Every structure is written in structure tokens, then in C-alpha cells.
CSV table of C-alpha atoms in Angstrom, one decimal:
chain,number,residue,atom,x,y,z
V,1,MET,CA,96.0,102.1,99.1
V,2,PHE,CA,95.1,106.1,99.8
V,3,LYS,CA,94.0,105.9,103.2
V,4,ARG,CA,91.5,109.3,104.4
V,5,LEU,CA,91.4,110.2,108.0
V,6,LYS,CA,89.3,112.8,108.7
V,7,LYS,CA,90.1,115.0,112.3
V,8,LYS,CA,87.8,117.9,113.3
V,9,GLY,CA,86.5,118.2,110.0
V,10,PHE,CA,90.0,118.0,107.7
V,11,THR,CA,90.5,115.6,105.4
V,12,PHE,CA,93.6,114.6,104.5
V,13,SER,CA,95.2,112.0,101.8
V,14,LEU,CA,98.2,110.7,100.9
V,15,ASN,CA,99.6,111.3,97.1
V,16,PRO,CA,101.4,109.1,95.4
V,17,PRO,CA,105.3,110.2,96.3
V,18,GLN,CA,104.3,110.5,99.7
V,19,VAL,CA,102.4,107.0,99.7
V,20,LEU,CA,106.2,105.4,98.4
V,21,SER,CA,107.8,107.8,101.2
V,22,LEU,CA,105.9,106.4,103.4
V,23,GLY,CA,106.4,102.6,102.5
V,24,PHE,CA,110.4,103.1,102.0
V,25,ILE,CA,110.6,104.4,105.4
V,26,LEU,CA,108.3,101.9,106.6
V,27,ILE,CA,110.0,99.0,105.3
V,28,ILE,CA,113.0,100.6,106.2
V,29,LEU,CA,112.4,100.3,110.0
V,30,ALA,CA,111.0,96.8,109.9
V,31,GLY,CA,113.8,95.7,108.1
V,32,ALA,CA,115.9,97.5,110.7
V,33,PHE,CA,114.1,95.7,113.6
V,34,LEU,CA,114.6,92.5,112.8
V,35,LEU,CA,119.3,93.2,111.7
V,36,SER,CA,119.1,94.6,114.8
V,37,LEU,CA,118.2,91.1,116.7
V,38,PRO,CA,120.2,88.5,118.1
V,39,VAL,CA,119.4,85.9,116.1
V,40,ALA,CA,120.4,88.4,112.9
V,41,SER,CA,124.0,88.1,113.7
V,42,ALA,CA,126.6,85.5,113.4
V,43,ASP,CA,127.6,85.4,117.3
V,44,GLY,CA,123.9,86.2,118.6
V,45,THR,CA,124.8,89.8,120.1
V,46,GLY,CA,122.6,91.8,118.1
V,47,GLN,CA,123.8,94.5,116.0
V,48,HIS,CA,123.6,98.8,117.6
V,49,PHE,CA,120.1,100.0,115.7
V,50,LEU,CA,121.8,102.6,113.9
V,51,ASP,CA,124.3,100.2,112.4
V,52,ALA,CA,121.1,98.3,111.4
V,53,LEU,CA,119.0,101.1,110.3
V,54,PHE,CA,122.0,101.9,108.1
V,55,MET,CA,122.2,98.5,106.7
V,56,ALA,CA,118.3,98.6,105.9
V,57,THR,CA,118.4,101.2,104.1
V,58,SER,CA,121.1,100.1,102.2
V,59,ALA,CA,119.5,97.2,101.4
V,60,THR,CA,116.4,98.6,100.7
V,61,CYS,CA,117.8,101.1,98.6
V,62,VAL,CA,119.4,98.5,96.6
V,63,THR,CA,123.3,101.0,97.6
V,64,GLY,CA,125.5,98.1,98.5
V,65,LEU,CA,127.2,100.3,101.4
V,66,THR,CA,127.7,98.1,104.4
V,67,VAL,CA,129.0,99.3,108.4
V,68,VAL,CA,130.2,95.6,108.8
V,69,ASN,CA,131.4,92.9,107.0
V,70,THR,CA,128.1,91.2,105.2
V,71,GLY,CA,129.0,87.9,104.8
V,72,GLN,CA,130.9,87.7,108.3
V,73,PHE,CA,128.8,89.5,110.6
V,74,TYR,CA,125.4,87.9,109.5
V,75,SER,CA,123.9,84.9,110.4
V,76,PHE,CA,121.6,83.2,108.0
V,77,PHE,CA,118.6,84.5,108.6
V,78,GLY,CA,120.1,88.6,108.9
V,79,GLU,CA,121.5,87.6,105.1
V,80,ILE,CA,118.2,86.1,104.5
V,81,VAL,CA,116.5,89.6,105.6
V,82,LEU,CA,118.9,91.9,103.7
V,83,LEU,CA,118.0,89.4,100.4
V,84,LEU,CA,114.6,90.1,101.2
V,85,LEU,CA,114.9,93.9,101.7
V,86,VAL,CA,117.3,94.1,98.5
V,87,GLN,CA,114.3,92.3,96.4
V,88,ILE,CA,111.2,94.4,97.9
V,89,GLY,CA,113.6,97.6,97.3
V,90,GLY,CA,114.1,96.6,93.9
V,91,LEU,CA,111.1,95.6,92.4
V,92,GLY,CA,109.5,98.4,94.7
V,93,PHE,CA,107.3,97.5,97.4
V,94,MET,CA,104.1,99.1,95.0
V,95,THR,CA,105.0,95.7,92.8
V,96,MET,CA,105.3,93.1,95.2
V,97,ALA,CA,101.4,94.3,97.2
V,98,THR,CA,100.5,94.3,93.8
V,99,LEU,CA,101.9,90.3,92.8
V,100,ILE,CA,100.1,90.4,96.5
V,101,ALA,CA,96.4,91.8,94.8
V,102,LEU,CA,96.7,89.9,92.3
V,103,VAL,CA,97.5,86.5,94.0
V,104,PHE,CA,94.2,87.1,95.8
V,105,ARG,CA,92.8,87.9,92.4
V,106,ARG,CA,91.4,91.8,94.0
V,107,LYS,CA,91.6,93.9,91.5
V,108,ILE,CA,93.8,97.0,91.4
V,109,THR,CA,92.2,100.4,91.6
V,110,PHE,CA,92.6,103.5,89.7
V,111,ARG,CA,94.8,105.6,92.9
V,112,GLU,CA,96.7,102.7,93.1
V,113,ARG,CA,97.7,102.4,89.4
V,114,LEU,CA,98.9,106.3,89.6
V,115,ILE,CA,101.1,105.1,93.0
V,116,LEU,CA,102.6,102.0,90.5
V,117,GLN,CA,102.8,104.3,87.4
V,118,GLU,CA,104.9,107.3,90.6
V,119,ALA,CA,106.9,103.9,91.7
V,120,MET,CA,107.7,102.9,88.0
V,121,ASN,CA,108.3,106.3,86.5
V,122,HIS,CA,106.2,105.4,83.3
V,123,ASN,CA,104.0,108.1,81.6
V,124,SER,CA,100.8,106.9,82.0
V,125,THR,CA,98.4,104.5,84.0
V,126,GLU,CA,97.5,103.0,80.8
V,127,GLY,CA,99.1,99.7,80.7
V,128,ILE,CA,100.6,99.3,83.6
V,129,VAL,CA,99.4,96.4,85.7
V,130,ARG,CA,100.6,94.7,82.3
V,131,LEU,CA,103.8,96.1,83.0
V,132,ILE,CA,103.7,95.2,86.1
V,133,ARG,CA,102.9,91.6,85.3
V,134,LYS,CA,105.8,91.4,82.8
V,135,VAL,CA,108.4,93.3,86.0
V,136,LEU,CA,107.5,90.5,87.9
V,137,PHE,CA,107.5,87.2,85.4
V,138,TYR,CA,110.9,89.0,84.0
V,139,SER,CA,112.8,89.4,87.3
V,140,LEU,CA,111.8,85.8,88.7
V,141,ILE,CA,113.1,84.7,84.8
V,142,ILE,CA,115.8,86.2,84.7
V,143,GLU,CA,117.0,85.4,88.5
V,144,LEU,CA,116.5,82.4,88.6
V,145,THR,CA,118.9,81.7,85.3
V,146,GLY,CA,121.6,84.2,86.4
V,147,ALA,CA,121.3,81.9,89.9
V,148,VAL,CA,121.7,78.6,88.6
V,149,LEU,CA,124.3,79.6,86.0
V,150,LEU,CA,126.3,81.2,89.4
V,151,THR,CA,125.9,77.8,90.6
V,152,LEU,CA,126.9,75.7,88.4
V,153,ARG,CA,129.8,77.6,88.1
V,154,TRP,CA,130.6,78.0,92.0
V,155,TRP,CA,129.5,74.2,92.2
V,156,PHE,CA,133.1,73.2,91.1
V,157,GLU,CA,134.6,75.4,94.1
V,158,LEU,CA,132.1,74.9,97.0
V,159,PRO,CA,129.7,72.1,97.6
V,160,PHE,CA,126.9,72.5,96.5
V,161,LYS,CA,124.5,74.0,99.1
V,162,THR,CA,127.0,76.4,99.5
V,163,ALA,CA,127.7,77.1,95.6
V,164,LEU,CA,123.3,77.3,95.2
V,165,TYR,CA,122.9,79.4,98.3
V,166,PHE,CA,125.7,81.5,96.8
V,167,GLY,CA,124.1,82.0,93.3
V,168,ILE,CA,121.2,82.3,94.2
V,169,PHE,CA,121.6,85.8,96.8
V,170,HIS,CA,124.3,86.7,94.5
V,171,SER,CA,121.7,86.4,91.4
V,172,ILE,CA,119.3,89.3,93.2
V,173,SER,CA,121.7,91.0,94.6
V,174,ILE,CA,123.3,91.5,90.9
V,175,PHE,CA,120.4,91.6,89.0
V,176,ASN,CA,118.5,94.0,91.5
V,177,ASN,CA,122.0,96.3,91.4
V,178,ALA,CA,122.7,95.8,95.3
V,179,GLY,CA,126.3,94.9,95.5
V,180,PHE,CA,125.9,93.2,98.7
V,181,ASP,CA,128.0,89.9,98.7
V,182,LEU,CA,129.1,87.2,100.8
V,183,PHE,CA,132.4,85.9,99.3
V,184,SER,CA,134.8,87.3,102.7
V,185,SER,CA,132.3,84.6,104.8
V,186,LEU,CA,135.2,82.5,102.5
V,187,LYS,CA,138.2,81.3,103.9
V,188,ASP,CA,141.1,83.6,102.8
V,189,ARG,CA,139.0,84.9,99.4
V,190,PRO,CA,139.0,89.0,99.1
V,191,GLY,CA,135.1,90.8,99.4
V,192,SER,CA,132.9,91.4,96.0
V,193,LEU,CA,133.9,89.4,92.7
V,194,VAL,CA,138.3,90.5,93.1
V,195,HIS,CA,138.9,86.7,92.7
V,196,TYR,CA,136.9,86.4,90.0
V,197,VAL,CA,138.8,89.2,87.5
V,198,ASP,CA,139.7,87.3,84.8
V,199,ASP,CA,136.9,85.1,85.2
V,200,PRO,CA,135.7,85.3,81.6
V,201,PHE,CA,132.2,83.2,82.5
V,202,VAL,CA,131.6,85.0,86.2
V,203,ASN,CA,132.3,88.3,84.8
V,204,ILE,CA,130.3,87.6,81.4
V,205,ILE,CA,127.1,85.8,83.9
V,206,THR,CA,127.5,89.2,86.0
V,207,ILE,CA,127.6,92.0,84.0
V,208,LEU,CA,124.7,90.5,81.4
V,209,LEU,CA,122.4,90.4,85.2
V,210,ILE,CA,123.6,94.2,85.6
V,211,VAL,CA,123.6,95.2,82.8
V,212,LEU,CA,119.7,93.8,82.6
V,213,GLY,CA,118.9,95.2,86.4
V,214,GLY,CA,120.0,98.8,85.0
V,215,ILE,CA,118.3,99.7,81.3
V,216,GLY,CA,114.8,99.2,83.1
V,217,PHE,CA,111.8,96.8,82.8
V,218,ILE,CA,110.1,98.8,80.2
V,219,VAL,CA,113.1,98.9,77.8
V,220,ILE,CA,113.2,94.8,78.6
V,221,SER,CA,110.3,95.1,77.3
V,222,ASP,CA,110.3,96.5,74.5
V,223,LEU,CA,113.0,94.5,73.8
V,224,LEU,CA,111.2,90.9,73.5
V,225,THR,CA,107.9,92.5,71.9
V,226,TYR,CA,111.0,93.4,69.2
V,227,ARG,CA,110.0,90.2,66.9
V,228,ILE,CA,106.2,90.9,67.1
V,229,ASN,CA,106.5,94.8,66.6
V,230,LYS,CA,109.6,95.3,64.6
V,231,LYS,CA,110.6,98.8,66.1
V,232,LEU,CA,111.7,100.4,69.2
V,233,THR,CA,110.3,103.1,71.1
V,234,LEU,CA,112.1,106.1,72.0
V,235,HIS,CA,112.6,105.4,75.4
V,236,SER,CA,114.7,102.5,74.3
V,237,LYS,CA,116.7,103.7,72.0
V,238,VAL,CA,118.0,106.3,74.2
V,239,VAL,CA,118.9,104.0,76.9
V,240,LEU,CA,120.8,101.3,74.5
V,241,SER,CA,122.1,103.7,72.8
V,242,VAL,CA,123.4,105.3,75.9
V,243,SER,CA,124.2,103.2,77.9
V,244,GLY,CA,125.9,100.9,75.1
V,245,ILE,CA,128.7,104.3,75.1
V,246,LEU,CA,128.7,104.6,78.5
V,247,ILE,CA,130.1,101.1,78.6
V,248,ALA,CA,132.5,101.3,76.2
V,249,VAL,CA,133.5,105.0,76.4
V,250,GLY,CA,134.4,103.7,80.5
V,251,CYS,CA,136.0,100.6,79.5
V,252,LEU,CA,138.3,102.7,77.2
V,253,ILE,CA,139.2,105.6,79.8
V,254,ILE,CA,139.8,103.1,83.1
V,255,PHE,CA,141.8,100.6,80.4
V,256,ILE,CA,144.3,103.6,79.9
V,257,PHE,CA,143.7,105.6,83.5
V,258,GLU,CA,144.8,102.2,85.3
V,259,PHE,CA,146.6,100.0,82.3
V,260,THR,CA,150.5,100.4,83.9
V,261,ASN,CA,148.9,100.5,87.6
V,262,THR,CA,151.0,97.9,89.4
V,263,HIS,CA,148.1,97.2,92.0
V,264,THR,CA,145.1,97.2,89.4
V,265,LEU,CA,145.4,96.1,85.8
V,266,GLN,CA,149.1,95.6,85.2
V,267,PRO,CA,149.8,92.3,86.9
V,268,LEU,CA,146.2,90.2,85.2
V,269,SER,CA,146.7,88.7,81.5
V,270,PRO,CA,145.3,91.1,78.1
V,271,THR,CA,142.2,89.2,78.9
V,272,GLY,CA,142.0,89.8,83.0
V,273,LYS,CA,142.9,93.2,81.7
V,274,ILE,CA,139.9,93.8,79.5
V,275,LEU,CA,137.7,91.9,81.7
V,276,GLY,CA,138.6,94.7,84.3
V,277,SER,CA,138.2,97.4,82.5
V,278,LEU,CA,134.9,96.8,81.1
V,279,PHE,CA,133.1,95.2,84.5
V,280,GLN,CA,134.5,98.5,86.3
V,281,SER,CA,132.5,100.6,83.6
V,282,VAL,CA,129.3,98.2,84.0
V,283,SER,CA,129.3,98.4,87.7
V,284,SER,CA,130.2,101.7,88.6
V,285,ARG,CA,126.9,103.5,87.3
V,286,SER,CA,124.9,101.0,90.2
V,287,ALA,CA,125.9,98.2,90.9
V,288,GLY,CA,128.4,98.6,93.5
V,289,LEU,CA,130.3,95.3,93.0
V,290,ASN,CA,133.7,95.6,91.8
V,291,THR,CA,136.3,92.4,90.2
V,292,LEU,CA,139.1,95.9,91.4
V,293,ASP,CA,140.3,97.5,94.4
V,294,ILE,CA,138.4,100.7,94.5
V,295,GLY,CA,141.2,101.7,97.0
V,296,SER,CA,143.9,101.1,94.7
V,297,LEU,CA,142.7,103.1,91.3
V,298,ARG,CA,143.8,106.5,90.2
V,299,GLN,CA,142.9,109.3,91.4
V,300,ALA,CA,142.0,109.8,88.2
V,301,THR,CA,140.1,106.9,87.8
V,302,GLN,CA,138.4,107.1,91.4
V,303,PHE,CA,137.5,110.8,89.5
V,304,PHE,CA,135.8,108.9,86.3
V,305,LEU,CA,133.7,106.7,88.3
V,306,ILE,CA,132.2,109.7,90.9
V,307,ILE,CA,131.1,110.8,87.1
V,308,MET,CA,129.7,107.5,86.1
V,309,MET,CA,128.1,107.5,89.5
V,310,PHE,CA,126.6,110.5,89.2
V,311,ILE,CA,125.0,109.6,85.6
V,312,GLY,CA,124.0,106.3,86.9
V,313,ALA,CA,121.4,104.3,85.1
V,314,ALA,CA,117.8,103.9,83.1
V,315,PRO,CA,114.6,105.3,84.7
V,316,GLY,CA,112.3,102.7,85.8
V,317,SER,CA,115.0,100.1,86.7
V,318,SER,CA,116.5,99.8,90.5
V,319,GLY,CA,120.0,101.9,89.7
V,320,GLY,CA,119.8,105.2,90.7
V,321,GLY,CA,121.8,108.7,89.6
V,322,ILE,CA,120.2,111.6,86.9
V,323,LYS,CA,119.6,108.4,85.1
V,324,VAL,CA,120.8,108.2,81.6
V,325,THR,CA,118.0,109.2,79.8
V,326,THR,CA,118.4,112.3,81.9
V,327,PHE,CA,122.2,112.6,81.0
V,328,ALA,CA,121.0,112.6,77.1
V,329,ILE,CA,118.7,115.5,77.0
V,330,LEU,CA,121.8,117.7,78.7
V,331,ILE,CA,124.3,116.7,76.5
V,332,GLY,CA,121.6,117.1,72.9
V,333,ALA,CA,120.9,120.6,74.3
V,334,MET,CA,124.5,121.7,74.2
V,335,LEU,CA,125.0,120.5,71.2
V,336,ALA,CA,121.7,122.0,69.8
V,337,MET,CA,122.7,124.8,71.7
V,338,VAL,CA,126.3,125.0,70.2
V,339,ARG,CA,124.9,124.4,66.6
V,340,GLY,CA,122.6,127.1,67.0
V,341,LYS,CA,119.3,124.8,67.3
V,342,GLU,CA,116.0,125.7,68.9
V,343,ASP,CA,114.9,122.4,69.1
V,344,ILE,CA,116.6,118.9,70.8
V,345,VAL,CA,115.9,115.7,68.1
V,346,MET,CA,117.0,111.8,68.4
V,347,PHE,CA,115.9,109.2,66.5
V,348,GLN,CA,114.1,112.4,64.6
V,349,ARG,CA,111.7,112.8,67.6
V,350,ARG,CA,112.1,116.7,69.2
V,351,ILE,CA,112.1,116.3,72.8
V,352,ALA,CA,109.0,117.9,74.4
V,353,SER,CA,110.2,121.5,76.2
V,354,ASP,CA,108.7,120.0,79.8
V,355,ARG,CA,111.4,116.6,79.9
V,356,ILE,CA,114.2,119.3,79.4
V,357,TYR,CA,113.2,121.6,82.3
V,358,LYS,CA,113.0,118.1,84.6
V,359,ALA,CA,115.8,116.6,84.0
V,360,ILE,CA,117.7,120.5,84.3
V,361,THR,CA,116.0,120.7,87.6
V,362,PHE,CA,116.9,117.0,88.6
V,363,THR,CA,120.4,117.4,87.8
V,364,MET,CA,121.1,121.3,89.5
V,365,ILE,CA,118.9,119.5,92.6
V,366,SER,CA,121.6,116.2,92.7
V,367,PHE,CA,124.0,118.2,92.2
V,368,LEU,CA,123.2,120.5,94.9
V,369,ILE,CA,122.8,117.4,96.8
V,370,ILE,CA,126.3,115.8,96.6
V,371,VAL,CA,126.9,119.0,96.9
V,372,VAL,CA,126.1,120.1,100.8
V,373,PHE,CA,126.8,116.2,102.4
V,374,THR,CA,130.0,116.4,101.0
V,375,MET,CA,130.6,120.0,102.8
V,376,LEU,CA,129.3,118.3,105.6
V,377,LEU,CA,130.3,115.1,106.2
V,378,SER,CA,134.2,117.2,105.3
V,379,THR,CA,133.6,118.5,108.4
V,380,THR,CA,132.2,115.4,110.5
V,381,GLU,CA,134.7,112.6,108.9
V,382,GLU,CA,138.4,112.3,108.9
V,383,PHE,CA,139.3,111.2,105.3
V,384,SER,CA,140.4,112.9,102.1
V,385,PHE,CA,138.2,114.9,100.3
V,386,LEU,CA,138.0,112.9,97.2
V,387,GLY,CA,137.3,109.3,98.6
V,388,ILE,CA,134.5,112.0,101.4
V,389,LEU,CA,132.9,113.0,97.4
V,390,PHE,CA,132.7,109.2,96.3
V,391,GLU,CA,130.9,108.1,98.9
V,392,VAL,CA,128.8,110.9,98.9
V,393,THR,CA,128.0,110.4,95.5
V,394,SER,CA,128.1,106.7,95.9
V,395,ALA,CA,124.8,106.8,98.6
V,396,TYR,CA,123.4,109.2,96.2
V,397,ALA,CA,123.5,107.4,93.1
V,398,THR,CA,122.3,104.0,95.1
V,399,ALA,CA,126.3,103.4,93.6
V,400,GLY,CA,127.2,101.3,96.6
V,401,MET,CA,130.9,101.8,95.8
V,402,SER,CA,132.7,102.7,98.4
V,403,LEU,CA,137.0,103.9,98.8
V,404,GLY,CA,136.5,102.7,102.5
V,405,LEU,CA,135.0,105.8,104.1
V,406,THR,CA,131.6,104.0,105.4
V,407,PRO,CA,132.8,101.8,107.9
V,408,GLN,CA,134.7,105.0,109.8
V,409,LEU,CA,131.7,106.8,109.8
V,410,THR,CA,130.5,108.5,112.6
V,411,SER,CA,127.4,108.5,114.1
V,412,PHE,CA,126.1,112.0,112.3
V,413,GLY,CA,128.3,110.2,109.4
V,414,LYS,CA,126.3,107.2,109.1
V,415,ILE,CA,122.4,109.4,109.2
V,416,LEU,CA,123.6,111.0,106.8
V,417,ILE,CA,124.8,108.6,104.5
V,418,VAL,CA,121.0,107.1,105.5
V,419,LEU,CA,119.3,110.2,104.4
V,420,LEU,CA,121.2,110.4,100.9
V,421,MET,CA,120.8,106.2,100.1
V,422,PHE,CA,116.8,107.2,100.9
V,423,ILE,CA,116.9,110.3,99.1
V,424,GLY,CA,118.8,108.7,96.3
V,425,ARG,CA,116.3,105.7,96.2
V,426,LEU,CA,112.8,107.8,95.4
V,427,GLY,CA,114.5,110.7,93.4
V,428,PRO,CA,114.6,114.3,95.2
V,429,VAL,CA,111.7,115.7,93.0
V,430,THR,CA,109.0,113.0,94.0
V,431,LEU,CA,110.7,113.4,97.9
V,432,ALA,CA,110.0,116.9,97.4
V,433,PHE,CA,106.6,116.6,96.2
V,434,SER,CA,105.6,114.1,98.9
V,435,LEU,CA,106.5,117.1,101.5
V,436,THR,CA,105.4,119.3,99.9
V,437,ILE,CA,101.3,120.6,99.6
V,438,THR,CA,99.9,120.3,95.6
V,439,PRO,CA,99.4,125.0,94.7
V,440,ASP,CA,97.5,125.8,92.9
V,441,LYS,CA,96.9,126.3,89.5
V,442,GLU,CA,98.0,129.7,88.3
V,443,HIS,CA,95.4,131.8,85.9
V,444,TYR,CA,98.2,134.6,84.7
V,445,ARG,CA,101.7,134.3,83.0
V,446,TYR,CA,104.0,137.3,83.6
V,447,PRO,CA,105.2,139.3,80.9
V,448,GLU,CA,108.3,137.9,79.2
V,449,GLY,CA,112.0,139.0,80.5
V,450,LYS,CA,115.7,138.9,79.1
V,451,ILE,CA,119.0,138.4,80.9
V,452,THR,CA,122.5,137.8,79.7
V,453,ILE,CA,124.0,134.3,79.1
V,454,GLY,CA,127.8,133.5,78.7
């Protein structure tokens, strides 16, 4: 996997972050080329390369932001290209490469294991290939189950072939938290899942797919082996507990803010109000689908969704954001400081200091990226500040929700959003490591100093 190039006596090598970055770039460029072909568009005229690049990036980075109407603009070929990019981007191209290697019974080298460790955000290379096998198996089973259930539901209102195709497409898109949908291709149908806002079956299946795709494969594996081990790792406990709290709190806040909004919850039945609030709470942290018109939400709700998108999903998943574990550590640090404690303790386990530093670093870098890109887009795009902040956060967190800015973006704005989606999918720390040379280890430490805080 690592290629060494010798030129003029110098040896160049790619570290794992560089391999991941380069791999995603190559996949995006290949996808953009395919989407720009005339055969990829429904009318056969092709797509401007910048728009094709935007869509390929959005699919590979499992974001869901679109500059064209997916269900109406693309042909069957174009939709399949998008779906393949979503699948590769959701599982990770290294996971797909490992699948090919396993099929041909090729040995996975130690360097390749290092790249897989980086791609899966795993703590070590131990058992990484076994984890990849589980990822592929779990993904296949979950997507297949979702496709069957959604097909059976949509068969009541659509021809079987259309229902089957919609079931497969949306199951893969939803599980990988991509947010692409084809419902706008149907006559007199709104986009996304707005038509099914009060349909319990579609809501429950979609929510389960989003949650399973957002908690990460490490947690799924942990849950499936719980009957044998009778215990969960600290990582799984934190992800499940924090995710559950965020979903419940998010549902309650959206319900309260939108209960009297005549454009969202107010006209719905009591069941529809609960389902609408719950779905937006679950989807906002990464999935990008919606059953309520996001543009019709009150500004307080839209700002709350920005916070939810910023937090994001779990590490090792296809979701973005700073991740729920990072958010949990930040809250733990705040509570420990308020209580006068030196250690952050979760489930009777002390959090290592390097995890705390990493959480703070990742959060600050993410915050600064969003601030800088929001300022840049505010100078190039004619749109409300909240709408620009919403779009920037959605792109960086690969959430895919939109207030309508994306289709109106200037060429420069599209390039900025493409960069944001790419940075958000890889993670700013991984991208930074791929662009810097590994520094020499320091052999000394400076004297300790103190500064006043607060």
C-alpha cells in the first residue's frame, strides 16, 4: 500500500493520513469525471465539471448537499455512480480495498493495517482485519434488511421495480448517513421524506438505519457480542449514553420550539408531532434527511440544529462533526472543573490526559474552520448569516441539511463547500498530519509556568 519513490537519492513515503487523503481525492475525481459524462444526466447533456465535482465530493464524503435535484437531474447511470460513491465513502475506500484483498486471499501487510487503523479511528492494529470483516458483514446485513423493509412499504404505492430500486438506494444512503434521496423524481412529491412525516413504519426504519450508521461499527460489534461477554467497553457506553441523551433532548427542544409553528408541527397529529421532532433530532447530527421543511423551522430551532450538527455522530462511523465522545469529554472536563476535581471520570474510569487534549484540540480546530469559512462565504454569497452558518456547519459535519443556499452558490462558494466536506470527512487532524512532516521527538521540557484563567 505504501509506495516508495526514489529520486535523486531521496526516498519519499506516504504515511497513513496521506494515503487516506490521496485515496479520497482520487475517488472524488473519478466520480466527478463519471458524473460529468452525458450518460449520467437524464437529458443527456452532461454536467459542468465543478458541479459534478461538488456532487462527487458530497457523495464520497457522505454529506448529501446537492447543487442539482438528484432525483430529476441524473439518469439511472448517474444515480448508480452516486450510490457507489456513497457506499465507498461510507465504509471507507480502505475497507473496500481490504474486501478485494480478502476475496483474492492476499495477505494484509502491517503498513496496510496502520492505514486501516487510521481509517477506522481505532486505537491499535490488533484485530483490525477482523473488525473490517465484521464491518463488511454488518453493513451488508443492515443495508439488505433496510432495503427489504422499505421495499415492502413502498410497494403499496409504487410499482415493484421502482419500490425495489428505491428501497435499495435509500437503505444504502440512509445507513451511510449520506442523505441523498430520489423522491423528487415522483410527480407532485416533495424532496427527502417530507411525505412520510407521520408514517410510523418509514420513520422507525429510517431512524434505526441512521442510528446504526451513526454509532459506529465498533459499538455495533460490541453490542452483538454482549450476550457472550456480558459487558460493554467504555467507548460503547459513552457513545450509547450520550447519543441517547442527545436524541431525547433534541426531540424535546424541537417539539417545544415547533409545536405552534403552522408550517411544521402544528398541523400534524399528536403522533406526527412526536415523529417529526424525533426524526429531526436523530437526522440532524449527520444523516441529512428531513421530514419537516428545514427552511420553515423557527430560527431558534435552526440554530439548535447547527449545534447538533457540530456535535455529530460517533467515531468510526460514517458520520461527521466533532463526535459524541469528544462532546462527552468536554462536558466531563467542565463538570470536573466546576466540582474541583482533577480527573474526568466516566463509568468509573478515568479519562487519559492525551484524550482530553485531543478533544479540546479537535473542537477548537473545528470551531475555527467553521468561523473562517462562514466569514469567507459571507463575503461571496447573498444569503442570511444564519443560513450561511447553517450550510457551513452542515458541510463540515457532513450532515447534509440545508436552508437552500447550496443550489445558489457561486463557483467560489462551491469550491469552499467542497473543501469543507473533504476536511470534515477526513477530520482536520488527519488532514493536518497528511500535510506536515513528522517532527523529531523533543528531548527536553521547559519549566512549568502559570497564567491566570477566568
